[in-house]
Amino acid sequence: MFHDIVHRCYERRSGLRSAIMLATRNGSGSIQIAVRAVQRPVVVVLYVVSFLVCQGFPVQSAAWGKDYLFTLAGGYSPEGNQASLEANVLFLQDILASDELEPVEHSIFFSDGFDDTADVQIVDPSDPTLPVTDLLKSLYSLGRQSTNLDYRDHQIPNIAGPLEPSNIKAAMQRVVSRLTAGDRLLIYVTAHGSAATGRNQYNTSINCWDRQFIHVKEFSTWLDEVPPEVPTIMVMAQCYAGGFAHSIFDRGNQRNGLAKNLRVGFFAQQHDLAAAGCRPDIENDEEYSSYFWGALVGRSRTGHTIHAADFDQDGVVTFSEAHGHAILASNTIDIPLRTTDALLRVYSRIDQYQLDDSSIGGGGSSHSSESENADEEADSLDFPLQEPASATSVGRTTAIPISSQPQNVPKLHSMSGTLNEICEHTSPATVREIQGLAQQLQIELTEEVTVVFDRYQELRQGTRRSSRFRGGRRSRGRSSGRRQLREAIGEQWPDLGASDHWRDSPLLAVEGQAELMDSIQQLPAYKAYSQAQLERQATNQERELLEVQQVKYQRLIFAMETALLAKNLPHVAPPEVLAVYESMQHLEQSSLHHR
């Protein structure tokens, strides 16, 4: 009888909490029966745990088992293996070593693994000050950075092996074979990534050592082996990471339906955009995962205190709150997303509003190319798939009618009204993101949503005009002064004017460079070059500020879309999809296990 009650509640979703109440009255044995009874047991498990926590039962130790964390980190070669990637791993190791957290079985796969050759790119701290050498590097390298780079072996202890797909897959299979109900599989990626090259625009990749790749489709099949009762939580900070949000689908393709086991993730950037980060120096930690992990422990990778990440002030920063903190606090090019965002953009709608399918801020087709790329061997869906929406419509300034609106559904929410109205009946995390971004952009919550789109469009147009103006000035003769300074130095010191062997000049001896630099600075060409460099620096700073401002608008519009899609989901999605979405939300609101 209990089997029938829970199964019926799962299928219809009516009375699910009553079934949970019955499960608690009948004891743990009844809960185990319920878990075995349904097709997706993790849905009932999460509802049971949530209910018991709300009732004050001490269920954490009983409900959760052990965490198994896989960290995939590093570059594809020494030249692409920046020290910041190593620093991210060391930061996470430091966090996990805290006495406040439960032990985690941590498997780290970094760059070339146990090979003791130099594989990490760093800024050489041992080089003496060589002002003339640095200047000539800049002059002869067409303005590329003249930072003194060096390489050393990585310094990460207790690694499991190199960042190689076959190695990672084998290790994951060994761990998966030991997973049981209550355990969690966590996967963290701080590496490089590549955009999709085929017709499936979400089949992006993690770039591994020796230029190997892990694509979304392959990665999704690895997760298929995880027991259905074991959830997977991903945190990914590589370029084009958003493609991996589609690992919630069977073989990474929405046409195949949702995967059999529960997966959630937090991603630094959309599927079609490069992410911030990856630097040879470690003083700058402006990248997603530093904000994310730092929010969980209250300090950044570089030691700065992080406040206000605990949005609901309950004493625990959840993964969802850490993601929200990264959205609000970072001044980068990233437009982060969750797996729930990917689900909403496939199964939900916004009335009279078409989600754009191109890169953030551009135009594009109204349908996903993935819809034309279903696997030939794909099985029939367990439920009807709504016509797929796309990744984002940030940048669109006018609504586009949808001719394929599902029939016989209640009136759907539209992109209209005030920001306050958008926030009504919306998840606390999304509300906080909308409120915080609006405040940063000096937009009142009482403003109509059209104000957001109008101001964003004005900013984009102003940026284009500014870029054309600067380009016009440059084309009318403004020079960087680089060529003139090279010629002036060559006339005064012929050894330094030869582009192929200037490095061999005895004039570049360490002890004489300070005096030589003083002489170079007296040249009229140097003064013109310095002024041009200052103007270029100011222009770059202006461009970066405008770019960050645009990204803030893009994040805000993305959050507004998420709020409306979530409200409309119950009206357009099958019950099973809605149940999975709610389970994903529960899992996104979990955190690292504290003692």
Coordinates of C-alpha atoms in Angstrom, one line a residue:
M1 CA 0.0 0.0 0.0
F2 CA 2.8 2.4 0.9
H3 CA 4.4 1.6 -2.5
D4 CA 1.2 2.7 -4.2
I5 CA 0.9 5.9 -2.3
V6 CA 4.4 7.1 -3.0
H7 CA 4.3 6.0 -6.6
R8 CA 1.0 7.7 -7.2
C9 CA 2.2 10.9 -5.4
Y10 CA 5.4 10.9 -7.5
E11 CA 3.5 10.5 -10.8
R12 CA 0.9 13.1 -10.0
R13 CA 2.8 15.2 -7.5
S14 CA -0.3 15.7 -5.5
G15 CA 0.0 14.8 -1.8
L16 CA 3.8 14.2 -2.0
R17 CA 4.3 15.8 1.4
S18 CA 1.6 13.6 2.9
A19 CA 3.5 10.6 1.7
I20 CA 6.6 11.9 3.4
M21 CA 4.6 12.4 6.6
L22 CA 3.5 8.7 6.3
A23 CA 7.1 7.7 5.7
T24 CA 8.3 9.4 8.9
R25 CA 5.6 7.9 11.0
N26 CA 6.4 4.4 9.7
G27 CA 10.1 4.7 10.4
S28 CA 13.2 4.3 8.4
G29 CA 12.0 1.0 6.9
S30 CA 9.1 2.7 5.2
I31 CA 11.4 5.4 3.8
Q32 CA 13.6 2.6 2.3
I33 CA 10.5 1.0 0.7
A34 CA 9.6 4.4 -0.8
V35 CA 13.0 4.9 -2.2
R36 CA 12.9 1.5 -4.0
A37 CA 9.4 2.1 -5.2
V38 CA 9.8 5.0 -7.5
Q39 CA 11.6 5.4 -10.8
R40 CA 13.7 8.3 -9.6
P41 CA 14.4 7.6 -5.9
V42 CA 16.6 10.6 -5.4
V43 CA 13.5 12.8 -5.8
V44 CA 11.8 11.2 -2.7
V45 CA 15.0 11.1 -0.8
L46 CA 15.5 14.8 -1.2
Y47 CA 11.9 15.6 -0.2
V48 CA 12.2 13.3 2.8
V49 CA 15.4 14.9 4.0
S50 CA 14.0 18.4 3.4
F51 CA 10.9 17.6 5.4
L52 CA 12.8 16.0 8.3
V53 CA 15.2 19.0 8.5
C54 CA 12.2 21.4 8.7
Q55 CA 10.7 19.2 11.5
G56 CA 13.9 19.5 13.5
F57 CA 15.1 15.9 13.2
P58 CA 18.9 15.4 13.3
V59 CA 19.0 13.7 9.9
Q60 CA 22.2 15.1 8.4
S61 CA 24.5 12.2 9.4
A62 CA 21.9 9.6 8.5
A63 CA 20.8 11.2 5.3
W64 CA 24.3 12.0 3.8
G65 CA 27.1 9.6 3.5
K66 CA 30.5 10.5 2.1
D67 CA 31.6 13.1 -0.4
Y68 CA 33.9 12.0 -3.2
L69 CA 35.5 15.0 -5.0
F70 CA 37.2 14.9 -8.4
T71 CA 39.3 18.0 -9.3
L72 CA 40.3 18.3 -13.0
A73 CA 42.8 21.1 -13.2
G74 CA 45.7 22.5 -15.2
G75 CA 46.4 23.3 -18.8
Y76 CA 47.0 21.4 -22.1
S77 CA 50.7 22.2 -22.1
P78 CA 53.2 24.1 -20.0
E79 CA 52.4 27.3 -22.0
G80 CA 48.7 26.9 -21.2
N81 CA 49.2 25.8 -17.6
Q82 CA 49.2 29.1 -15.7
A83 CA 50.0 29.4 -12.0
S84 CA 46.5 30.6 -11.2
L85 CA 45.1 27.2 -12.1
E86 CA 47.5 25.6 -9.6
A87 CA 46.6 28.2 -7.0
N88 CA 42.9 27.4 -7.3
V89 CA 43.6 23.7 -6.5
L90 CA 45.8 24.6 -3.5
F91 CA 43.1 27.0 -2.3
L92 CA 40.5 24.2 -2.4
Q93 CA 42.9 21.8 -0.6
D94 CA 43.3 24.4 2.1
I95 CA 39.5 24.8 2.5
L96 CA 38.9 21.0 2.7
A97 CA 41.6 20.7 5.4
S98 CA 39.5 22.8 7.8
D99 CA 38.5 21.0 11.0
E100 CA 35.0 22.4 10.6
L101 CA 34.3 20.2 7.5
E102 CA 33.7 16.5 7.2
P103 CA 36.5 14.6 5.5
V104 CA 36.3 14.4 1.7
E105 CA 37.9 11.7 -0.5
H106 CA 39.7 14.1 -3.0
S107 CA 41.2 12.9 -6.3
I108 CA 43.2 15.5 -8.1
F109 CA 44.2 15.2 -11.7
F110 CA 46.6 18.0 -12.6
S111 CA 48.5 18.8 -15.8
D112 CA 51.3 16.2 -16.4
G113 CA 50.7 14.4 -13.1
F114 CA 53.8 12.8 -11.5
D115 CA 56.2 14.0 -14.2
D116 CA 58.8 16.2 -12.6
T117 CA 59.5 18.4 -15.6
A118 CA 58.5 22.0 -15.5
D119 CA 54.8 22.3 -16.3
V120 CA 53.5 25.5 -14.6
Q121 CA 53.9 28.9 -16.2
I122 CA 54.8 31.6 -13.6
V123 CA 56.1 35.1 -13.4
D124 CA 59.8 34.7 -12.7
P125 CA 60.4 36.3 -9.2
S126 CA 64.2 35.9 -9.4
D127 CA 64.9 38.1 -12.4
P128 CA 66.7 41.3 -11.5
T129 CA 65.2 44.6 -12.7
L130 CA 66.1 44.9 -16.4
P131 CA 64.3 48.1 -17.5
V132 CA 65.9 48.3 -21.0
T133 CA 65.5 44.6 -21.7
D134 CA 61.8 44.9 -20.7
L135 CA 61.3 48.0 -22.9
L136 CA 63.0 46.3 -25.9
K137 CA 60.9 43.2 -25.4
S138 CA 57.8 45.4 -25.7
L139 CA 59.1 47.3 -28.7
Y140 CA 60.1 44.2 -30.7
S141 CA 57.1 42.0 -29.8
L142 CA 54.5 44.4 -31.2
G143 CA 53.3 45.4 -27.8
R144 CA 52.8 41.9 -26.3
Q145 CA 53.3 41.6 -22.6
S146 CA 57.0 41.8 -21.6
T147 CA 56.4 39.9 -18.4
N148 CA 59.3 37.7 -17.5
L149 CA 57.8 34.2 -17.6
D150 CA 59.4 31.0 -16.3
Y151 CA 58.3 27.4 -15.8
R152 CA 58.6 25.0 -12.8
D153 CA 57.1 21.7 -11.7
H154 CA 53.7 22.0 -10.0
Q155 CA 53.6 22.0 -6.2
I156 CA 50.3 20.3 -5.6
P157 CA 50.6 17.4 -3.1
N158 CA 48.7 14.2 -3.1
I159 CA 47.6 14.2 -6.7
A160 CA 46.0 11.1 -8.3
G161 CA 47.5 11.5 -11.7
P162 CA 47.7 13.6 -14.9
L163 CA 44.9 15.5 -16.5
E164 CA 44.2 12.8 -19.1
P165 CA 40.7 11.6 -20.0
S166 CA 41.4 7.8 -19.9
N167 CA 43.1 8.2 -16.5
I168 CA 40.2 10.2 -15.1
K169 CA 37.6 7.9 -16.5
A170 CA 39.2 4.8 -15.0
A171 CA 39.5 6.5 -11.6
M172 CA 35.9 7.7 -11.6
Q173 CA 34.7 4.2 -12.5
R174 CA 36.6 2.8 -9.5
V175 CA 35.0 5.4 -7.2
V176 CA 31.5 5.0 -8.7
S177 CA 31.6 1.3 -8.0
R178 CA 31.8 2.1 -4.2
L179 CA 29.1 4.8 -4.1
T180 CA 26.0 4.1 -2.1
A181 CA 22.9 5.9 -1.1
G182 CA 23.7 9.1 0.8
D183 CA 27.0 9.7 -0.9
R184 CA 27.7 12.6 -3.2
L185 CA 30.0 12.9 -6.2
L186 CA 31.5 16.4 -6.6
I187 CA 33.4 17.5 -9.7
Y188 CA 35.5 20.7 -9.8
V189 CA 37.1 21.9 -13.0
T190 CA 39.7 24.7 -13.1
A191 CA 41.2 24.3 -16.6
H192 CA 40.9 25.5 -20.1
G193 CA 37.9 24.8 -22.3
S194 CA 37.0 24.9 -26.0
A195 CA 33.8 25.8 -27.8
A196 CA 31.8 23.1 -29.6
T197 CA 32.8 22.4 -33.2
G198 CA 29.9 20.3 -34.4
R199 CA 26.2 21.1 -34.8
N200 CA 25.5 20.5 -31.1
Q201 CA 26.5 23.9 -29.8
Y202 CA 26.5 22.7 -26.2
N203 CA 29.0 19.9 -26.8
T204 CA 31.9 22.0 -25.5
S205 CA 35.0 20.4 -24.0
I206 CA 37.6 20.4 -21.1
N207 CA 41.1 20.8 -22.6
C208 CA 43.3 18.2 -21.0
W209 CA 47.1 17.6 -21.0
D210 CA 48.8 16.9 -24.3
R211 CA 45.9 18.5 -26.1
Q212 CA 43.3 15.8 -25.3
F213 CA 39.7 16.7 -24.7
I214 CA 36.7 15.6 -22.6
H215 CA 33.5 16.6 -24.4
V216 CA 30.1 17.1 -22.8
K217 CA 28.7 14.0 -24.6
E218 CA 31.5 11.7 -23.3
F219 CA 31.4 13.3 -19.8
S220 CA 27.6 12.7 -19.6
T221 CA 28.1 9.0 -20.3
W222 CA 30.6 8.8 -17.4
L223 CA 27.9 10.2 -15.1
D224 CA 25.4 7.7 -16.4
E225 CA 27.3 5.0 -14.4
V226 CA 26.7 6.9 -11.1
P227 CA 23.9 5.0 -9.1
P228 CA 20.5 6.8 -9.4
E229 CA 20.4 7.4 -5.6
V230 CA 23.8 9.3 -5.7
P231 CA 23.6 13.0 -6.8
T232 CA 26.4 14.7 -8.7
I233 CA 27.4 18.3 -8.0
M234 CA 29.7 20.2 -10.5
V235 CA 31.6 23.4 -10.2
M236 CA 33.3 24.4 -13.5
A237 CA 35.3 27.5 -14.3
Q238 CA 36.8 26.8 -17.7
C239 CA 35.9 28.7 -20.9
Y240 CA 32.6 27.6 -22.5
A241 CA 31.8 25.8 -19.3
G242 CA 28.1 26.3 -19.8
G243 CA 27.9 23.5 -22.3
F244 CA 28.4 21.1 -19.4
A245 CA 25.1 22.3 -17.9
H246 CA 23.6 20.1 -20.6
S247 CA 25.1 17.0 -18.9
I248 CA 21.8 16.9 -17.1
F249 CA 20.5 15.3 -20.4
D250 CA 21.2 11.8 -21.6
R251 CA 24.4 11.9 -23.5
G252 CA 24.5 15.6 -23.1
N253 CA 21.7 16.2 -25.7
Q254 CA 18.3 17.6 -24.7
R255 CA 16.6 15.6 -27.4
N256 CA 17.4 12.4 -25.4
G257 CA 15.5 13.6 -22.3
L258 CA 16.8 14.0 -18.8
A259 CA 19.5 11.7 -17.4
K260 CA 18.4 9.0 -15.0
N261 CA 20.3 10.3 -12.0
L262 CA 20.2 13.8 -10.4
R263 CA 23.0 16.2 -11.5
V264 CA 23.4 19.9 -10.7
G265 CA 26.2 22.3 -11.5
F266 CA 27.5 25.8 -11.3
F267 CA 29.3 27.2 -14.3
A268 CA 31.5 30.3 -14.7
Q269 CA 30.4 31.1 -18.2
Q270 CA 27.9 30.5 -21.0
H271 CA 28.5 27.7 -23.5
D272 CA 29.6 30.1 -26.3
L273 CA 31.8 32.5 -24.4
A274 CA 35.4 32.5 -23.0
A275 CA 35.7 32.9 -19.2
A276 CA 37.9 35.1 -17.0
G277 CA 41.0 33.8 -15.3
C278 CA 44.1 31.8 -16.2
R279 CA 47.1 34.0 -15.3
P280 CA 50.8 33.3 -14.7
D281 CA 50.6 35.5 -11.6
I282 CA 48.5 34.6 -8.6
E283 CA 48.0 38.0 -7.0
N284 CA 44.9 38.6 -9.1
D285 CA 42.1 36.1 -8.3
E286 CA 39.3 37.7 -10.4
E287 CA 37.8 34.4 -11.5
Y288 CA 34.7 32.5 -10.8
S289 CA 35.9 29.6 -8.6
S290 CA 37.8 31.9 -6.2
Y291 CA 34.5 33.7 -5.6
F292 CA 32.6 30.5 -5.3
W293 CA 34.8 28.5 -2.9
G294 CA 35.7 31.7 -1.1
A295 CA 32.1 32.4 -0.3
L296 CA 31.7 29.0 1.4
V297 CA 34.5 29.8 3.9
G298 CA 34.4 33.6 4.1
R299 CA 37.7 34.5 2.4
S300 CA 39.1 34.7 -1.1
R301 CA 42.0 32.8 -2.5
T302 CA 44.2 35.8 -1.8
G303 CA 43.0 36.2 1.8
H304 CA 40.4 38.9 1.5
T305 CA 37.4 38.6 3.8
I306 CA 34.1 37.9 2.0
H307 CA 30.9 39.3 3.6
A308 CA 27.2 38.9 2.9
A309 CA 27.4 35.6 1.0
D310 CA 25.0 34.0 3.5
F311 CA 21.9 35.5 1.8
D312 CA 19.3 34.1 4.2
Q313 CA 21.6 34.5 7.3
D314 CA 21.0 31.0 8.5
G315 CA 24.7 30.5 9.3
V316 CA 25.5 28.3 6.3
V317 CA 26.5 29.4 2.8
T318 CA 25.0 27.1 0.3
F319 CA 26.3 26.3 -3.2
S320 CA 23.5 28.4 -4.6
E321 CA 24.4 31.3 -2.4
A322 CA 28.1 30.9 -3.3
H323 CA 27.1 31.1 -7.0
G324 CA 25.0 34.1 -6.4
H325 CA 27.9 35.8 -4.6
A326 CA 30.1 35.2 -7.6
I327 CA 27.5 36.8 -9.8
L328 CA 27.1 39.9 -7.6
A329 CA 30.8 40.4 -6.5
S330 CA 32.8 39.7 -9.6
N331 CA 33.8 42.3 -12.1
T332 CA 34.7 40.0 -14.9
I333 CA 33.3 39.0 -18.3
D334 CA 31.6 36.0 -16.9
I335 CA 27.8 35.4 -17.1
P336 CA 27.5 32.4 -14.7
L337 CA 24.7 29.9 -14.8
R338 CA 23.3 26.8 -13.0
T339 CA 22.0 23.5 -14.4
T340 CA 18.5 24.6 -13.4
D341 CA 18.9 27.5 -15.8
A342 CA 19.6 25.0 -18.6
L343 CA 16.6 22.9 -17.7
L344 CA 14.3 26.0 -17.7
R345 CA 15.5 27.1 -21.1
V346 CA 14.6 23.8 -22.6
Y347 CA 11.3 23.1 -20.9
S348 CA 9.8 26.5 -20.1
R349 CA 8.6 29.6 -21.9
I350 CA 8.1 33.4 -21.4
D351 CA 4.9 34.7 -23.0
Q352 CA 5.5 36.8 -26.1
Y353 CA 9.3 36.6 -25.6
Q354 CA 11.8 34.6 -27.6
L355 CA 15.0 33.4 -26.0
D356 CA 17.9 34.3 -28.2
D357 CA 20.2 31.4 -29.4
S358 CA 23.3 33.4 -30.2
S359 CA 26.2 34.7 -28.2
I360 CA 25.3 37.0 -25.3
G361 CA 24.4 40.4 -26.7
G362 CA 23.9 39.4 -30.3
G363 CA 21.1 38.5 -32.6
G364 CA 20.5 35.0 -33.7
S365 CA 18.1 32.3 -34.7
S366 CA 15.0 31.5 -32.6
H367 CA 15.7 27.7 -32.3
S368 CA 18.6 25.7 -30.9
S369 CA 20.8 24.0 -33.4
E370 CA 20.9 21.1 -31.1
S371 CA 17.3 20.3 -32.2
E372 CA 18.8 19.4 -35.5
N373 CA 21.5 17.2 -34.0
A374 CA 19.7 14.4 -32.1
D375 CA 21.7 11.2 -31.8
E376 CA 20.6 8.8 -34.5
E377 CA 20.4 6.0 -31.9
A378 CA 18.4 8.1 -29.4
D379 CA 15.5 6.3 -27.8
S380 CA 12.0 7.8 -27.7
L381 CA 11.5 10.3 -24.9
D382 CA 9.8 9.3 -21.6
F383 CA 7.8 12.6 -21.9
P384 CA 7.0 15.1 -24.6
L385 CA 9.9 17.5 -25.2
Q386 CA 8.9 21.1 -25.5
E387 CA 10.3 22.9 -28.5
P388 CA 13.8 23.8 -27.1
A389 CA 14.4 27.3 -26.1
S390 CA 18.0 28.6 -26.3
A391 CA 20.7 29.5 -24.0
T392 CA 20.0 33.2 -23.5
S393 CA 18.3 36.1 -25.0
V394 CA 20.5 38.8 -23.3
G395 CA 20.8 41.6 -25.8
R396 CA 17.4 41.5 -27.3
T397 CA 15.5 44.7 -26.9
T398 CA 12.1 43.8 -28.3
A399 CA 9.8 40.9 -27.6
I400 CA 9.2 38.4 -30.4
P401 CA 5.8 36.6 -30.5
I402 CA 5.9 32.8 -30.2
S403 CA 3.7 31.1 -32.7
S404 CA 4.1 27.7 -31.2
Q405 CA 2.7 28.5 -27.8
P406 CA 1.4 25.2 -26.2
Q407 CA -2.4 24.9 -26.2
N408 CA -4.7 24.8 -23.2
V409 CA -2.3 26.3 -20.7
P410 CA -2.9 29.1 -18.2
K411 CA -1.8 32.6 -19.1
L412 CA 2.0 32.6 -18.9
H413 CA 4.1 35.4 -17.3
S414 CA 5.6 37.8 -19.7
M415 CA 8.7 40.1 -19.7
S416 CA 6.6 43.0 -18.4
G417 CA 5.8 44.9 -15.3
T418 CA 8.3 46.2 -12.7
L419 CA 11.4 44.4 -11.3
N420 CA 9.5 44.1 -8.0
E421 CA 6.8 42.1 -9.8
I422 CA 9.4 39.9 -11.6
C423 CA 10.7 39.1 -8.1
E424 CA 7.3 37.9 -6.8
H425 CA 7.0 34.2 -6.1
T426 CA 10.7 33.7 -7.2
S427 CA 13.4 31.8 -5.5
P428 CA 15.4 33.7 -2.9
A429 CA 18.7 33.3 -4.7
T430 CA 17.3 34.7 -8.0
V431 CA 15.6 37.6 -6.1
R432 CA 18.9 38.5 -4.4
E433 CA 20.7 38.5 -7.8
I434 CA 18.1 40.7 -9.4
Q435 CA 18.0 43.1 -6.5
G436 CA 21.8 43.3 -6.2
L437 CA 22.5 43.8 -9.9
A438 CA 19.8 46.4 -10.2
Q439 CA 21.3 48.3 -7.3
Q440 CA 24.8 48.1 -8.9
L441 CA 23.3 49.5 -12.1
Q442 CA 21.3 52.2 -10.2
I443 CA 18.0 50.9 -11.4
E444 CA 15.1 51.1 -8.9
L445 CA 13.0 48.0 -8.4
T446 CA 9.9 50.0 -9.1
E447 CA 11.1 50.6 -12.6
E448 CA 9.5 48.8 -15.6
V449 CA 11.6 46.0 -17.1
T450 CA 11.7 48.0 -20.3
V451 CA 14.0 50.4 -18.6
V452 CA 16.6 47.6 -18.2
F453 CA 16.5 46.8 -21.9
D454 CA 16.5 50.4 -23.0
R455 CA 19.5 51.3 -20.8
Y456 CA 21.4 48.2 -21.9
Q457 CA 20.7 49.1 -25.6
E458 CA 21.9 52.7 -25.0
L459 CA 25.1 51.4 -23.4
R460 CA 25.8 49.1 -26.3
Q461 CA 25.2 51.8 -28.8
G462 CA 27.4 54.2 -26.9
T463 CA 30.2 51.7 -26.7
R464 CA 30.0 51.2 -30.5
R465 CA 30.2 54.9 -31.1
S466 CA 33.1 55.3 -28.8
S467 CA 35.0 52.4 -30.5
R468 CA 34.4 53.9 -33.9
F469 CA 35.6 57.3 -32.7
R470 CA 38.8 55.9 -31.2
G471 CA 39.4 53.8 -34.4
G472 CA 38.9 56.9 -36.5
R473 CA 41.4 58.9 -34.5
R474 CA 43.9 56.1 -34.9
S475 CA 43.4 55.9 -38.6
R476 CA 44.0 59.6 -39.0
G477 CA 47.5 59.3 -37.9
R478 CA 47.7 58.7 -34.1
S479 CA 50.8 56.4 -33.6
S480 CA 51.8 54.2 -30.8
G481 CA 55.3 55.6 -31.1
R482 CA 56.8 52.1 -31.0
R483 CA 58.5 52.2 -34.5
Q484 CA 59.9 55.7 -33.9
L485 CA 61.4 54.8 -30.6
R486 CA 63.0 51.7 -32.0
E487 CA 64.6 53.8 -34.8
A488 CA 65.8 56.4 -32.3
I489 CA 67.4 53.8 -30.0
G490 CA 69.0 52.1 -33.1
E491 CA 70.5 55.4 -34.2
Q492 CA 72.0 56.1 -30.7
W493 CA 72.9 52.5 -29.9
P494 CA 73.2 50.4 -33.1
D495 CA 73.6 47.2 -31.2
L496 CA 70.1 47.6 -29.8
G497 CA 68.6 48.4 -33.2
A498 CA 69.0 45.0 -34.7
S499 CA 65.8 43.0 -34.2
D500 CA 67.4 39.6 -34.6
H501 CA 70.3 40.0 -32.1
W502 CA 69.7 42.9 -29.8
R503 CA 69.6 40.5 -26.8
D504 CA 73.3 39.8 -27.3
S505 CA 74.5 43.4 -26.9
P506 CA 76.9 44.0 -24.0
L507 CA 75.0 47.2 -23.3
L508 CA 72.3 45.0 -21.6
A509 CA 74.6 44.0 -18.7
V510 CA 72.6 44.2 -15.5
E511 CA 74.9 46.7 -13.8
G512 CA 74.6 49.2 -16.7
Q513 CA 70.8 49.1 -17.4
A514 CA 69.7 51.7 -15.0
E515 CA 72.0 54.3 -16.5
L516 CA 71.2 53.3 -20.0
M517 CA 67.4 53.6 -19.3
D518 CA 68.0 57.1 -18.0
S519 CA 69.6 58.0 -21.3
I520 CA 66.8 56.4 -23.3
Q521 CA 64.2 58.4 -21.3
Q522 CA 65.7 61.7 -22.5
L523 CA 64.9 60.9 -26.1
P524 CA 62.0 62.9 -27.6
A525 CA 60.7 59.6 -29.1
Y526 CA 60.5 58.0 -25.7
K527 CA 58.4 60.8 -24.4
A528 CA 56.0 60.5 -27.3
Y529 CA 56.0 56.7 -26.8
S530 CA 55.2 57.1 -23.1
Q531 CA 52.4 59.5 -23.7
A532 CA 50.9 57.1 -26.3
Q533 CA 51.1 54.2 -23.8
L534 CA 49.3 56.3 -21.2
E535 CA 46.5 57.1 -23.6
R536 CA 46.3 53.4 -24.6
Q537 CA 46.1 52.4 -21.0
A538 CA 43.3 54.9 -20.3
T539 CA 41.4 53.7 -23.4
N540 CA 41.8 50.1 -22.3
Q541 CA 40.5 50.9 -18.8
E542 CA 37.5 52.7 -20.3
R543 CA 36.8 49.8 -22.6
E544 CA 37.0 47.3 -19.7
L545 CA 34.7 49.4 -17.5
L546 CA 32.1 49.5 -20.3
E547 CA 32.5 45.8 -20.9
V548 CA 31.9 45.0 -17.2
Q549 CA 28.9 47.3 -17.2
Q550 CA 27.4 45.5 -20.2
V551 CA 28.0 42.2 -18.5
K552 CA 26.2 43.4 -15.4
Y553 CA 23.2 44.1 -17.6
Q554 CA 23.5 40.7 -19.2
R555 CA 23.5 39.0 -15.8
L556 CA 20.5 41.0 -14.7
I557 CA 18.5 40.1 -17.9
F558 CA 19.5 36.5 -17.5
A559 CA 18.3 36.5 -13.9
M560 CA 15.0 38.1 -15.0
E561 CA 14.5 35.4 -17.6
T562 CA 15.2 32.7 -15.0
A563 CA 12.6 34.1 -12.7
L564 CA 9.9 34.1 -15.3
L565 CA 10.8 30.7 -16.8
A566 CA 10.6 29.2 -13.3
K567 CA 7.2 30.7 -12.7
N568 CA 5.9 29.3 -16.0
L569 CA 7.5 25.9 -15.8
P570 CA 4.6 24.3 -13.9
H571 CA 2.2 25.3 -16.7
V572 CA 4.2 23.9 -19.6
A573 CA 6.4 21.1 -18.4
P574 CA 5.4 17.4 -17.7
P575 CA 5.1 16.5 -14.0
E576 CA 8.3 14.5 -14.0
V577 CA 10.3 17.4 -15.3
L578 CA 8.9 19.6 -12.6
A579 CA 9.7 17.1 -9.9
V580 CA 13.3 16.8 -11.2
Y581 CA 13.6 20.6 -11.3
E582 CA 12.5 20.9 -7.7
S583 CA 14.9 18.2 -6.7
M584 CA 17.7 20.0 -8.5
Q585 CA 16.8 23.2 -6.6
H586 CA 17.1 21.3 -3.3
L587 CA 20.5 20.0 -4.2
E588 CA 21.7 23.4 -5.3
Q589 CA 20.9 24.6 -1.9
S590 CA 23.1 22.1 -0.1
S591 CA 26.7 22.9 0.9
L592 CA 29.9 21.3 2.1
H593 CA 29.2 19.0 5.0
H594 CA 30.1 20.6 8.3
R595 CA 31.0 18.5 11.4

